[in-house]
Tab-separated table of C-alpha atoms in Angstrom:
chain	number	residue	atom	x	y	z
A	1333	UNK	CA	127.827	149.741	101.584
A	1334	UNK	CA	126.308	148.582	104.900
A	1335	UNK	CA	122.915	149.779	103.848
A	1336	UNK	CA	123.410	147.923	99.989
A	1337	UNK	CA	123.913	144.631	102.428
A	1338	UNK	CA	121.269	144.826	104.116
A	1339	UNK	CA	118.688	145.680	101.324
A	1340	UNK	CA	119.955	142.567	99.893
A	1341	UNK	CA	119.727	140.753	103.266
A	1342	UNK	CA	116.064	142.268	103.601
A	1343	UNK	CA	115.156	141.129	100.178
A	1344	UNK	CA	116.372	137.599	99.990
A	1345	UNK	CA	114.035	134.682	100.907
A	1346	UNK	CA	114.381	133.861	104.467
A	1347	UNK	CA	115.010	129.425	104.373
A	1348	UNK	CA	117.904	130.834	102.095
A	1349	UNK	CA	119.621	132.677	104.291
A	1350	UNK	CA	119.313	129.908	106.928
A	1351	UNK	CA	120.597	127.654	104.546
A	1352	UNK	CA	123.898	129.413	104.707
A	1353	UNK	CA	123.182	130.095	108.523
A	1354	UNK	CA	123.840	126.540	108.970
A	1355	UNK	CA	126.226	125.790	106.610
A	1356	UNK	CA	128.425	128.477	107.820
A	1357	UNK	CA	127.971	127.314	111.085
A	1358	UNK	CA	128.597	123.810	110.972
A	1359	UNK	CA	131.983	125.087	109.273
A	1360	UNK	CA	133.062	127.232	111.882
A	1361	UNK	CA	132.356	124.587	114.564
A	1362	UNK	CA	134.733	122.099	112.724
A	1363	UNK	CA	137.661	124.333	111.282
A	1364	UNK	CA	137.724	127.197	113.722
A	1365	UNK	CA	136.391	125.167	117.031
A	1366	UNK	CA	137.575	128.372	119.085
A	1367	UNK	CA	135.054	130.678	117.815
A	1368	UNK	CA	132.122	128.518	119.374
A	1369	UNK	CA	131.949	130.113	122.027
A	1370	UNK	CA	131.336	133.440	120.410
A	1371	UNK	CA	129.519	132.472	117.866
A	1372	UNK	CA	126.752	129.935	120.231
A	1373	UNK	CA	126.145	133.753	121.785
A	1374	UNK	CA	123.501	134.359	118.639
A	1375	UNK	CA	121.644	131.300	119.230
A	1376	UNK	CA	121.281	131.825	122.527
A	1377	UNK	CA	119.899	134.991	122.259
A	1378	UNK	CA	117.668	134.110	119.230
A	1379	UNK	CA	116.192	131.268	121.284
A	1380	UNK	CA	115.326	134.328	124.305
A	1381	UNK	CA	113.908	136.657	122.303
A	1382	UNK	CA	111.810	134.396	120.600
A	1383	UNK	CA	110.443	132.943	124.244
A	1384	UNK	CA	110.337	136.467	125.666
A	1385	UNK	CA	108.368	137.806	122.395
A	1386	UNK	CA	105.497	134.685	122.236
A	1387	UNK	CA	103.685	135.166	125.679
A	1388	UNK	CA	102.908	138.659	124.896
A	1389	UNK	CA	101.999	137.892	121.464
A	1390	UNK	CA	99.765	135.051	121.939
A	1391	UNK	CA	98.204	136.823	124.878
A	1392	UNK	CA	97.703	140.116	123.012
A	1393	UNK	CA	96.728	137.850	119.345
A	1394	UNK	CA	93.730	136.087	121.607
A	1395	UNK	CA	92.601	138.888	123.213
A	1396	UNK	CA	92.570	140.878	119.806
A	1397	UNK	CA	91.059	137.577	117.976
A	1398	UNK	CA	88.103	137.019	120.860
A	1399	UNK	CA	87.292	140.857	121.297
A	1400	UNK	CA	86.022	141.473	117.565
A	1401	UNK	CA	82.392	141.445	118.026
A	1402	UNK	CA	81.736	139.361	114.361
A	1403	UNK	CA	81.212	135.848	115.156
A	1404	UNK	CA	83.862	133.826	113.088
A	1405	UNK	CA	82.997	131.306	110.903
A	1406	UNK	CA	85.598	128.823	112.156
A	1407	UNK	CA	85.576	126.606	115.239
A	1408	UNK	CA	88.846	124.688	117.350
A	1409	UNK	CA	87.095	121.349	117.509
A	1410	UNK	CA	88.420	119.966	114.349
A	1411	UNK	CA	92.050	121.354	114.890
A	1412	UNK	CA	91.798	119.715	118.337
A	1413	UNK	CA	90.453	115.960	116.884
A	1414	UNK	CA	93.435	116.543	114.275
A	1415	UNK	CA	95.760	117.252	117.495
A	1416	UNK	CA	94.295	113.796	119.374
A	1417	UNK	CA	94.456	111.759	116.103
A	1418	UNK	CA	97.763	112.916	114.875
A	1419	UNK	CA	99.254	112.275	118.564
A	1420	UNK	CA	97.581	108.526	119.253
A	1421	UNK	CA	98.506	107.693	115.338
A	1422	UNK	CA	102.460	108.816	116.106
A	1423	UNK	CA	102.303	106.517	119.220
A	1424	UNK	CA	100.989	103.314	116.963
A	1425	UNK	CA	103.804	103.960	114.867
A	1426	UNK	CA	106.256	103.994	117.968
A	1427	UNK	CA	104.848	100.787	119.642
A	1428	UNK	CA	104.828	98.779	116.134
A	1429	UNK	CA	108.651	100.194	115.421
A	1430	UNK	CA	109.309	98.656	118.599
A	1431	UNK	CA	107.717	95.379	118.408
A	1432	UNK	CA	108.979	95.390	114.630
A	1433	UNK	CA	113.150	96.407	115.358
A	1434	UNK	CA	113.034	95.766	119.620
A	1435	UNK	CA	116.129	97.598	121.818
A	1436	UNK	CA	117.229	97.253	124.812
A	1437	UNK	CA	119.561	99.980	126.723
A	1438	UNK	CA	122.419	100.350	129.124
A	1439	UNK	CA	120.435	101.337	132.783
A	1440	UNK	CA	123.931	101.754	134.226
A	1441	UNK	CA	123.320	105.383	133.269
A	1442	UNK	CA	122.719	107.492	136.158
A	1443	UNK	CA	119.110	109.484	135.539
A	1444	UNK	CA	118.972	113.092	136.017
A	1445	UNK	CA	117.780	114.350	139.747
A	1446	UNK	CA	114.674	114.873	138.736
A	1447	UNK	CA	111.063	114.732	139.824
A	1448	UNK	CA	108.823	113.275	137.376
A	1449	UNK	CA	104.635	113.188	137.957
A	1450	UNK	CA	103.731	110.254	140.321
A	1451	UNK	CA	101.079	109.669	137.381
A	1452	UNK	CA	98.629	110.472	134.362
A	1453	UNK	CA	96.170	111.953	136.794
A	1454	UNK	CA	99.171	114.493	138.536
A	1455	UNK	CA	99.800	115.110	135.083
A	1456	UNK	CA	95.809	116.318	134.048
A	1457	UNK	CA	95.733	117.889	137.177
A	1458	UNK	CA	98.853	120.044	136.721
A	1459	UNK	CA	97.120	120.968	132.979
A	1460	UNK	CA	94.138	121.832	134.936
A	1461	UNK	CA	96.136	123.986	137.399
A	1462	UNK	CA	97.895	125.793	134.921
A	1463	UNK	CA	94.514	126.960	133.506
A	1464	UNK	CA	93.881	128.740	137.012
A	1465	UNK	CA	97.557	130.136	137.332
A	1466	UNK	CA	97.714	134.048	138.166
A	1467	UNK	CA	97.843	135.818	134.756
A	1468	UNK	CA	100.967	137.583	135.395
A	1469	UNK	CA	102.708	134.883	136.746
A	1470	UNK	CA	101.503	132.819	133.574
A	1471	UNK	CA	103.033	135.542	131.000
A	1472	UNK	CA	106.532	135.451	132.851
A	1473	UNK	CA	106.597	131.290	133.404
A	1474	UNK	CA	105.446	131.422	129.388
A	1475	UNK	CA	102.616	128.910	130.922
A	1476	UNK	CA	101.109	128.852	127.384
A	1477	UNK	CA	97.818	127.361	128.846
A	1478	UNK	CA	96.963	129.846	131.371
A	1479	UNK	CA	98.168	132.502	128.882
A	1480	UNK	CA	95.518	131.094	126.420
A	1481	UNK	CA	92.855	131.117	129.021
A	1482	UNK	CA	93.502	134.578	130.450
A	1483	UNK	CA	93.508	135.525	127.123
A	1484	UNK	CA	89.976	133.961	126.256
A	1485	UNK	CA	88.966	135.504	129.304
A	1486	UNK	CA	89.724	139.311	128.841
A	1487	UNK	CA	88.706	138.856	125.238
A	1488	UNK	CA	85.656	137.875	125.841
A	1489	UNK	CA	85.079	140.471	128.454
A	1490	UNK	CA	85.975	143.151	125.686
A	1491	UNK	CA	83.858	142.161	123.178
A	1492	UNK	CA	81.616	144.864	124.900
A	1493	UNK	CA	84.104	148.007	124.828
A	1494	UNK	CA	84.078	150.445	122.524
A	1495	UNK	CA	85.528	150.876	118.971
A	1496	UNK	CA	88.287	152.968	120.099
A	1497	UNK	CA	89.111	149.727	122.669
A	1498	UNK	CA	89.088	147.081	119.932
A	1499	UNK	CA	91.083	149.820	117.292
A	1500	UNK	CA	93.210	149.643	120.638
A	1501	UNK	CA	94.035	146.419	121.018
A	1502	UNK	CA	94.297	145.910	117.333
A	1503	UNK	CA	96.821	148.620	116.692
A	1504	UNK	CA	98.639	146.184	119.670
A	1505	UNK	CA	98.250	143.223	118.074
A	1506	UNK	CA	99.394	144.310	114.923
A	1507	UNK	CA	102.542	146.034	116.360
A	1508	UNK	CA	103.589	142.945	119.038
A	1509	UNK	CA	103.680	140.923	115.268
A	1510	UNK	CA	105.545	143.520	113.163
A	1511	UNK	CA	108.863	142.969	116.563
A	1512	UNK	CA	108.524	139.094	116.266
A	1513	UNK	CA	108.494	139.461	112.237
A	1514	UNK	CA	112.178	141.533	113.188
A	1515	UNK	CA	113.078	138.529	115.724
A	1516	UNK	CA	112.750	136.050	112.709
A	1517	UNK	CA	114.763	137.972	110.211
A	1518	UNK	CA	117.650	137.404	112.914
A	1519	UNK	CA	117.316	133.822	112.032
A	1520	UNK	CA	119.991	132.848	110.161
A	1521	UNK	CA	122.613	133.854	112.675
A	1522	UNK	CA	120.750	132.170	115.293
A	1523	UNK	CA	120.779	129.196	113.529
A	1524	UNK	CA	124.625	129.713	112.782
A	1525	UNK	CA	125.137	130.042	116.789
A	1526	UNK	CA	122.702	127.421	117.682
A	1527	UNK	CA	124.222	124.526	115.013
A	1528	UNK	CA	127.858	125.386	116.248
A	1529	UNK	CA	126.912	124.756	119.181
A	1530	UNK	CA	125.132	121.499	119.117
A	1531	UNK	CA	128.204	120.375	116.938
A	1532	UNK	CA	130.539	121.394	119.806
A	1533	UNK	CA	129.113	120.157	122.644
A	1534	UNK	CA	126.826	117.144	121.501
A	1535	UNK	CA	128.967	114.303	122.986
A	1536	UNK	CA	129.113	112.259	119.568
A	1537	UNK	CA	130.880	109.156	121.118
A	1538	UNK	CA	127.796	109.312	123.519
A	1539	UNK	CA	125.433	109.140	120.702
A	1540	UNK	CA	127.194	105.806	118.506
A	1541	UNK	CA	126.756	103.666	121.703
A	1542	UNK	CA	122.482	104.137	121.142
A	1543	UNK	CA	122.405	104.059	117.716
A	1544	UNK	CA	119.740	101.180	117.641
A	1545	UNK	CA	117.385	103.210	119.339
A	1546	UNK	CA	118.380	106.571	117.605
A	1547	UNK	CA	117.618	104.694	114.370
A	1548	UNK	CA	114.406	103.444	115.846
A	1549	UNK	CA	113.133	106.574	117.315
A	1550	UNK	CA	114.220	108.756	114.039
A	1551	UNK	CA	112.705	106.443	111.654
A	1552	UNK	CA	109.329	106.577	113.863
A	1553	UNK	CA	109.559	110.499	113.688
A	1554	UNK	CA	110.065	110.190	109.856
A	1555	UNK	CA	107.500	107.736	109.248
A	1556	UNK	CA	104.960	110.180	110.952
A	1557	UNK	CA	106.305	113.130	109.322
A	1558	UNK	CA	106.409	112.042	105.442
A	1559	UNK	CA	103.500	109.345	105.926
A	1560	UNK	CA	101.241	108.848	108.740
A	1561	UNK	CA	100.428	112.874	108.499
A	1562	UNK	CA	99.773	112.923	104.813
A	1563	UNK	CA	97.618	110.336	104.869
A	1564	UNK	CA	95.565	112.259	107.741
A	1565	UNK	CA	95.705	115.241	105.523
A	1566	UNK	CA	95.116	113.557	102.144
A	1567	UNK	CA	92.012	112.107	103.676
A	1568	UNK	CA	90.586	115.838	104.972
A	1569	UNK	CA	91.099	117.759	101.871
A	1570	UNK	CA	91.461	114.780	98.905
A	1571	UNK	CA	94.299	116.111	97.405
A	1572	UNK	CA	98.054	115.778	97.251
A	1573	UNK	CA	99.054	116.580	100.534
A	1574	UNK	CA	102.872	116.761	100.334
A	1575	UNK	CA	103.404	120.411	99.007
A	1576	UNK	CA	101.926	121.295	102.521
A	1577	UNK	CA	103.861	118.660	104.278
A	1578	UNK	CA	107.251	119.910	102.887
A	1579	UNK	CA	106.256	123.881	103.506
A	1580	UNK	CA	105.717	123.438	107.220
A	1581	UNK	CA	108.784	120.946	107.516
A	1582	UNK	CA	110.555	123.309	106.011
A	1583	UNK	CA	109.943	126.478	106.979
A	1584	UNK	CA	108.763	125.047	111.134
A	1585	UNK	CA	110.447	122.147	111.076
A	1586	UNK	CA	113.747	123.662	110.539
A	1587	UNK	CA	113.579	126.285	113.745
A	1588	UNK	CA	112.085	124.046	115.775
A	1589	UNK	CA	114.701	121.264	116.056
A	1590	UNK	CA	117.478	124.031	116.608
A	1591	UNK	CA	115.536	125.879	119.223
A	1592	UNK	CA	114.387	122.461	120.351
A	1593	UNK	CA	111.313	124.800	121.927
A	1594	UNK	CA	108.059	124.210	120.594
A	1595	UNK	CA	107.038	127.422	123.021
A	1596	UNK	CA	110.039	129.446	121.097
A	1597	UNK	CA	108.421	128.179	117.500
A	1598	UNK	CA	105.003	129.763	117.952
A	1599	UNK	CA	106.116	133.291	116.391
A	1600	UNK	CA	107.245	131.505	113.504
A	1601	UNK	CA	104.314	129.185	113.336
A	1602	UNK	CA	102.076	132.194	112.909
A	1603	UNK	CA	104.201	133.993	110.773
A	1604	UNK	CA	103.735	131.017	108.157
A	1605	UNK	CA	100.357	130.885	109.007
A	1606	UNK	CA	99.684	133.963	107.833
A	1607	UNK	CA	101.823	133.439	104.570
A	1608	UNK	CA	99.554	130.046	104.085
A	1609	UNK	CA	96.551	132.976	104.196
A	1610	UNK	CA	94.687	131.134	107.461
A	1611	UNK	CA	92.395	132.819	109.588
A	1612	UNK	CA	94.050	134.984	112.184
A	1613	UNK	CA	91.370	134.172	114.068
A	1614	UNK	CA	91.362	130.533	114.249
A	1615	UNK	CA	95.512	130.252	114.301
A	1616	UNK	CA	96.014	133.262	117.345
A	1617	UNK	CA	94.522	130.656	119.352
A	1618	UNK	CA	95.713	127.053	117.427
A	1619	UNK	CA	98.784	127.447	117.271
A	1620	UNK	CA	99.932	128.221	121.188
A	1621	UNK	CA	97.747	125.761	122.186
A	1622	UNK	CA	99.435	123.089	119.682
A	1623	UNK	CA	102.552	123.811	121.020
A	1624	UNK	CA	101.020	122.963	124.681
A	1625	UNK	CA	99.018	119.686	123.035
A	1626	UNK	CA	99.740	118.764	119.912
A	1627	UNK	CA	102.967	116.649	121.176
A	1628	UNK	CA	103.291	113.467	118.532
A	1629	UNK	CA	107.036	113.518	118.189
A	1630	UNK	CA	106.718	113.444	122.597
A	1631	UNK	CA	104.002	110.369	122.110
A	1632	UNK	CA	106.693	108.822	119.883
A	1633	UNK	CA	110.014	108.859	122.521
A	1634	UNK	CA	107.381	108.264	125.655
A	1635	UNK	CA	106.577	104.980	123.898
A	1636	UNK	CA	109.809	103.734	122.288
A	1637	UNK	CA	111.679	104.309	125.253
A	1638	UNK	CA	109.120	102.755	127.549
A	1639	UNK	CA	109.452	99.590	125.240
A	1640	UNK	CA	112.873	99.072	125.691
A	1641	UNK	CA	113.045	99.477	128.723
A	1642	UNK	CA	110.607	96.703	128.890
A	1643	UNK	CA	112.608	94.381	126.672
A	1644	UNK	CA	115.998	95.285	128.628
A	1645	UNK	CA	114.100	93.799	131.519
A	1646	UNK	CA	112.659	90.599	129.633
A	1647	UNK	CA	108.905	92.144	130.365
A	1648	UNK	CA	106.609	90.387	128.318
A	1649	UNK	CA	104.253	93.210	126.377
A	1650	UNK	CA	100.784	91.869	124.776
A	1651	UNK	CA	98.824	93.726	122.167
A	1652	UNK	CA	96.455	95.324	125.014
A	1653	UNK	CA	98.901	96.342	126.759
A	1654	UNK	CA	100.751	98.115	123.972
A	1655	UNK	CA	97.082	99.535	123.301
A	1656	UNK	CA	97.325	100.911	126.619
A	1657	UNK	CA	100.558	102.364	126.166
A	1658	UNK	CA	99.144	103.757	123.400
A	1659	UNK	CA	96.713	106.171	125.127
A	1660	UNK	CA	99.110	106.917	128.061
A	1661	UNK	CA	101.146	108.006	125.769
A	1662	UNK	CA	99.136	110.367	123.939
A	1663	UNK	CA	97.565	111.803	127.362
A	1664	UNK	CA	101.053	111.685	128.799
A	1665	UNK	CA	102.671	113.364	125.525
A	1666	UNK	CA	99.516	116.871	125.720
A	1667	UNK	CA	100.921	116.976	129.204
A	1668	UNK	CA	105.020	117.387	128.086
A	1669	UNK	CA	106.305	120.849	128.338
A	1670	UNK	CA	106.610	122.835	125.300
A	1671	UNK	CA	110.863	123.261	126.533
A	1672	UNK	CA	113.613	121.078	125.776
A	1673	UNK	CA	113.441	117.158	127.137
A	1674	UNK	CA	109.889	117.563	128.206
A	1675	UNK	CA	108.931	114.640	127.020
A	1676	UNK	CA	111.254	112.857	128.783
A	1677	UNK	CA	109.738	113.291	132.008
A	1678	UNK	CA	106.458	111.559	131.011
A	1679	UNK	CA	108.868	108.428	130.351
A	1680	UNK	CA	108.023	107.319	134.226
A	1681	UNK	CA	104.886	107.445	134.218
A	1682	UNK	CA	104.388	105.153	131.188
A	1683	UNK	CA	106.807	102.678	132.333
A	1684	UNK	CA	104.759	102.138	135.259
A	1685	UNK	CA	102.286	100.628	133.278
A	1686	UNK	CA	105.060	98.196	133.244
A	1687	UNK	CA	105.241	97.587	136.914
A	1688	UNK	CA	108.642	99.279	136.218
A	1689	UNK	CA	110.206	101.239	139.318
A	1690	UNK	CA	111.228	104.874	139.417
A	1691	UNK	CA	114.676	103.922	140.183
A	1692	UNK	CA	115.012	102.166	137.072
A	1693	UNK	CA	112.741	104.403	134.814
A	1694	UNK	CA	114.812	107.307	136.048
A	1695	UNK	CA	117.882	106.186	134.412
A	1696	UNK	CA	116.082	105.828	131.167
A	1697	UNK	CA	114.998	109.726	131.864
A	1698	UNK	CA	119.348	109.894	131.761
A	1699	UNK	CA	119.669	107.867	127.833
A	1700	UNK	CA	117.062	110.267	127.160
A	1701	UNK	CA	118.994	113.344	127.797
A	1702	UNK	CA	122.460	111.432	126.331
A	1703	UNK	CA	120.795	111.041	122.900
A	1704	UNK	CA	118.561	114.485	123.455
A	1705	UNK	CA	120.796	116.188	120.915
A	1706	UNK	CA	119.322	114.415	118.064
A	1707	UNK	CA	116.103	112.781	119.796
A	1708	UNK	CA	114.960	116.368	121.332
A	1709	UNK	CA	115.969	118.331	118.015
A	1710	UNK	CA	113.521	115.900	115.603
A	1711	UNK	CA	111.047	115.538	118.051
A	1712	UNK	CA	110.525	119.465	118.740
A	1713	UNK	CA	110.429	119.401	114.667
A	1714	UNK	CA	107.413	117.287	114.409
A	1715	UNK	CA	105.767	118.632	116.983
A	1716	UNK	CA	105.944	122.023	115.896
A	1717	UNK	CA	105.607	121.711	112.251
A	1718	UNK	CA	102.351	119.495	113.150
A	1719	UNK	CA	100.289	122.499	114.639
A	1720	UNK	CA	100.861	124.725	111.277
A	1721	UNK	CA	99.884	121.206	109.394
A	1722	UNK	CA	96.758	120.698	111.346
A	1723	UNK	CA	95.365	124.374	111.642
A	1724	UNK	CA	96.094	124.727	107.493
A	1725	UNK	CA	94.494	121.062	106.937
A	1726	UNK	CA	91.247	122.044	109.316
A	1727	UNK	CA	90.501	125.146	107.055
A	1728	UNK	CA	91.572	123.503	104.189
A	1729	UNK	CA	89.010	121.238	104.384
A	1730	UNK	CA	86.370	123.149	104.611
A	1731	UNK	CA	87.057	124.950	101.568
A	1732	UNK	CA	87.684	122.113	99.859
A	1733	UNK	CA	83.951	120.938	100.737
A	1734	UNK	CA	82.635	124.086	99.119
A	1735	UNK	CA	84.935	123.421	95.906
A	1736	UNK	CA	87.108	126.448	97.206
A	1737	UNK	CA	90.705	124.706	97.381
A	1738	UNK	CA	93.519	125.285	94.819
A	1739	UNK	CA	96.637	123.572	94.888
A	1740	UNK	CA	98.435	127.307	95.059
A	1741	UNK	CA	96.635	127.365	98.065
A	1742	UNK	CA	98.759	124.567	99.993
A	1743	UNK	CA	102.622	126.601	99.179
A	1744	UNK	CA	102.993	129.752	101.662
A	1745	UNK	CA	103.004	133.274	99.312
């Protein structure tokens, strides 16, 4: 019997058995409230083992990716312009929601005791520190940045070993992917534990008293989702982009805003990566670093909440300004943490612009982490489902220069 279930289990499309994942959570959490606490025990330990599984595998997927001695055909620069132009575009959208629908907040909220970076350049220089971290102590802090270059490193420096080496480190490779392809067949009762409990604990009340700026921050993150990045990917491979769109909403978007962990996602990123038939070799190294960089949904709360915080203070913001907010934003946003509320600490440094003190800006970090449950959730979505969009729309268009694009080509197999 047990082994007839799980045939069936093993056989039936994966977003399926989510789907009932999260129906059957969102049940439990309402009719059998009690359970929650049993239940919340798979999410948590779906979130783990999907952080503790993607160091190893990005550091073992570059080193296997950079060690092959053929040269690959692809390159990272136009991934990494679709990163920077996907990022500053999200943060127009937030400054012109704000100017267009303006909010202003309750700073009675006391901010989290936190430390946030004195400014932009603590925040490059603690990107540029990272690079330099101690590889071990990068793989167990999942410092996704050192991990990528430690792992450019050592796979460079084997790109003179032997064949027995490089059938090595393959063989590695291949097996680190087959245990995070078993992680992500657990994800349905993740998802179950996870939605329970958000539903138990999210402090709903909470959430109705900053509805406003839910409504204005959700509608930026939708506006970038379903229209600012199909028109960036419509105009790299001329052709209808929204097949794609949906896929990596759907099958990214969906894990990332319940593990609310664009570091957690990257094992599923590649896994639909490889369904979307990319280059391994390109996407081993595009994908960790887009969960590090590629932060538009962070670019998006950095600004609107920065904004009204302005208007709760009457501060007059011009047009170059609000340029300028722009691009701190988007350097601020590739310097969030790829963890929960990242983004939120960035929210400082942006307001300073402002002339805005700490104290104050600190209790806008706290309505941040009061309206976190839905802000965080969408936010991680975008984010994540952006660095599958990006790295598909980069090699996309370069087949569809040579006339090699299909339309079948755009829905993961």
């Amino acid at each position: 019997m047990l082994g007839k279930v799980g045939k069936i289990y093993g056989e039936t499309a994966l977003i399926k058995l989510i789907a009932v994942g999260l129906v059957t959570g969102i049940i439990l959490a309402l009719f059998i409230p009690r359970v929650i606490p049993v239940i919340a025990v798979f999410g948590k330990l779906f979130v783990n083992a999907l952080k503790g599984v993607a160091p190893i595998l990005v550091f073992v997927l570059v080193i296997n990716a950079l060690s092959q001695k053929a040269e690959s055909n692809t390159s990272m620069k136009p991934i990494i312009q679709l990163y920077v132009i996907g990022t500053f575009c999200a943060s127009l959208v937030a400054v012109t929601a704000s100017f267009l629908f303006p909010t202003t907040l309750n700073l009675q909220t006391a901010g989290a005791e936190i430390t946030p970076p004195s400014g932009i350049v603590e925040v490059l220089q603690n990107v540029i520190m990272n690079v330099v971290d101690n590889p071990i102590h990068a793989l167990t802090t999942a410092n996704y940045i050192g991990i990528l270059a430690w792992g450019v490193i050592v796979g460079l420096a084997l790109r003179q070993a032997g064949e027995e080496t490089h059938k090595v480190i393959s063989d590695l490779a291949k097996a680190v992917t087959q245990v995070v392809q078993w992680v992500i067949r657990f994800a349905p009762f993740g998802i179950m534990g996870l939605v329970a409990d958000a539903i138990g604990t999210s402090g709903i009340d909470a959430l109705l008293g900053y509805a406003k700026l839910l409504a204005v921050l959700l509608g930026a993150f939708f506006s970038v989702a379903l229209i600012m990045n199909p028109l960036i990917v419509w105009f790299k491979i001329k052709m209808n982009p929204y097949p794609l769109v949906f896929a990596t909403l759907r099958e990214s978007g969906i894990y990332a805003f319940f593990t609310r962990s664009s570091a957690a996602n990257i094992p599923v990123n590649m896994s639909l990566c490889k369904r979307l038939g990319l280059d391994e070799n390109l996407y081993s190294v595009s994908i960790p670093l887009g969960a590090t960089i590629n932060m538009a949904g962070a670019a998006i709360t950095i600004a609107v909440l920065s904004l009204a915080t302005a208007h709760t203070l009457g501060i007059s913001v011009d047009m170059p300004t609000a340029l300028l907010l722009c691009l701190i934003s988007t350097v601020g946003a590739c310097g969030a943490s790829g963890v929960a509320g990242g983004s939120l600490l960035l929210i400082p440094v942006a307001c300073s612009s402002f002339g805005i003190s700490s104290d104050i800006s600190m209790q806008v970090v706290g309505v941040g982490f009061i309206i976190g449950v839905l802000q965080d959730s969408c936010e991680t979505a975008l984010n994540s489902s952006s660095d599958v969009l990006f790295t598909a729309t980069a090699e996309f268009s370069n087949r569809a220069a040579k006339g090699e694009l299909k339309s079948s080509d755009l829905v993961p197999r």
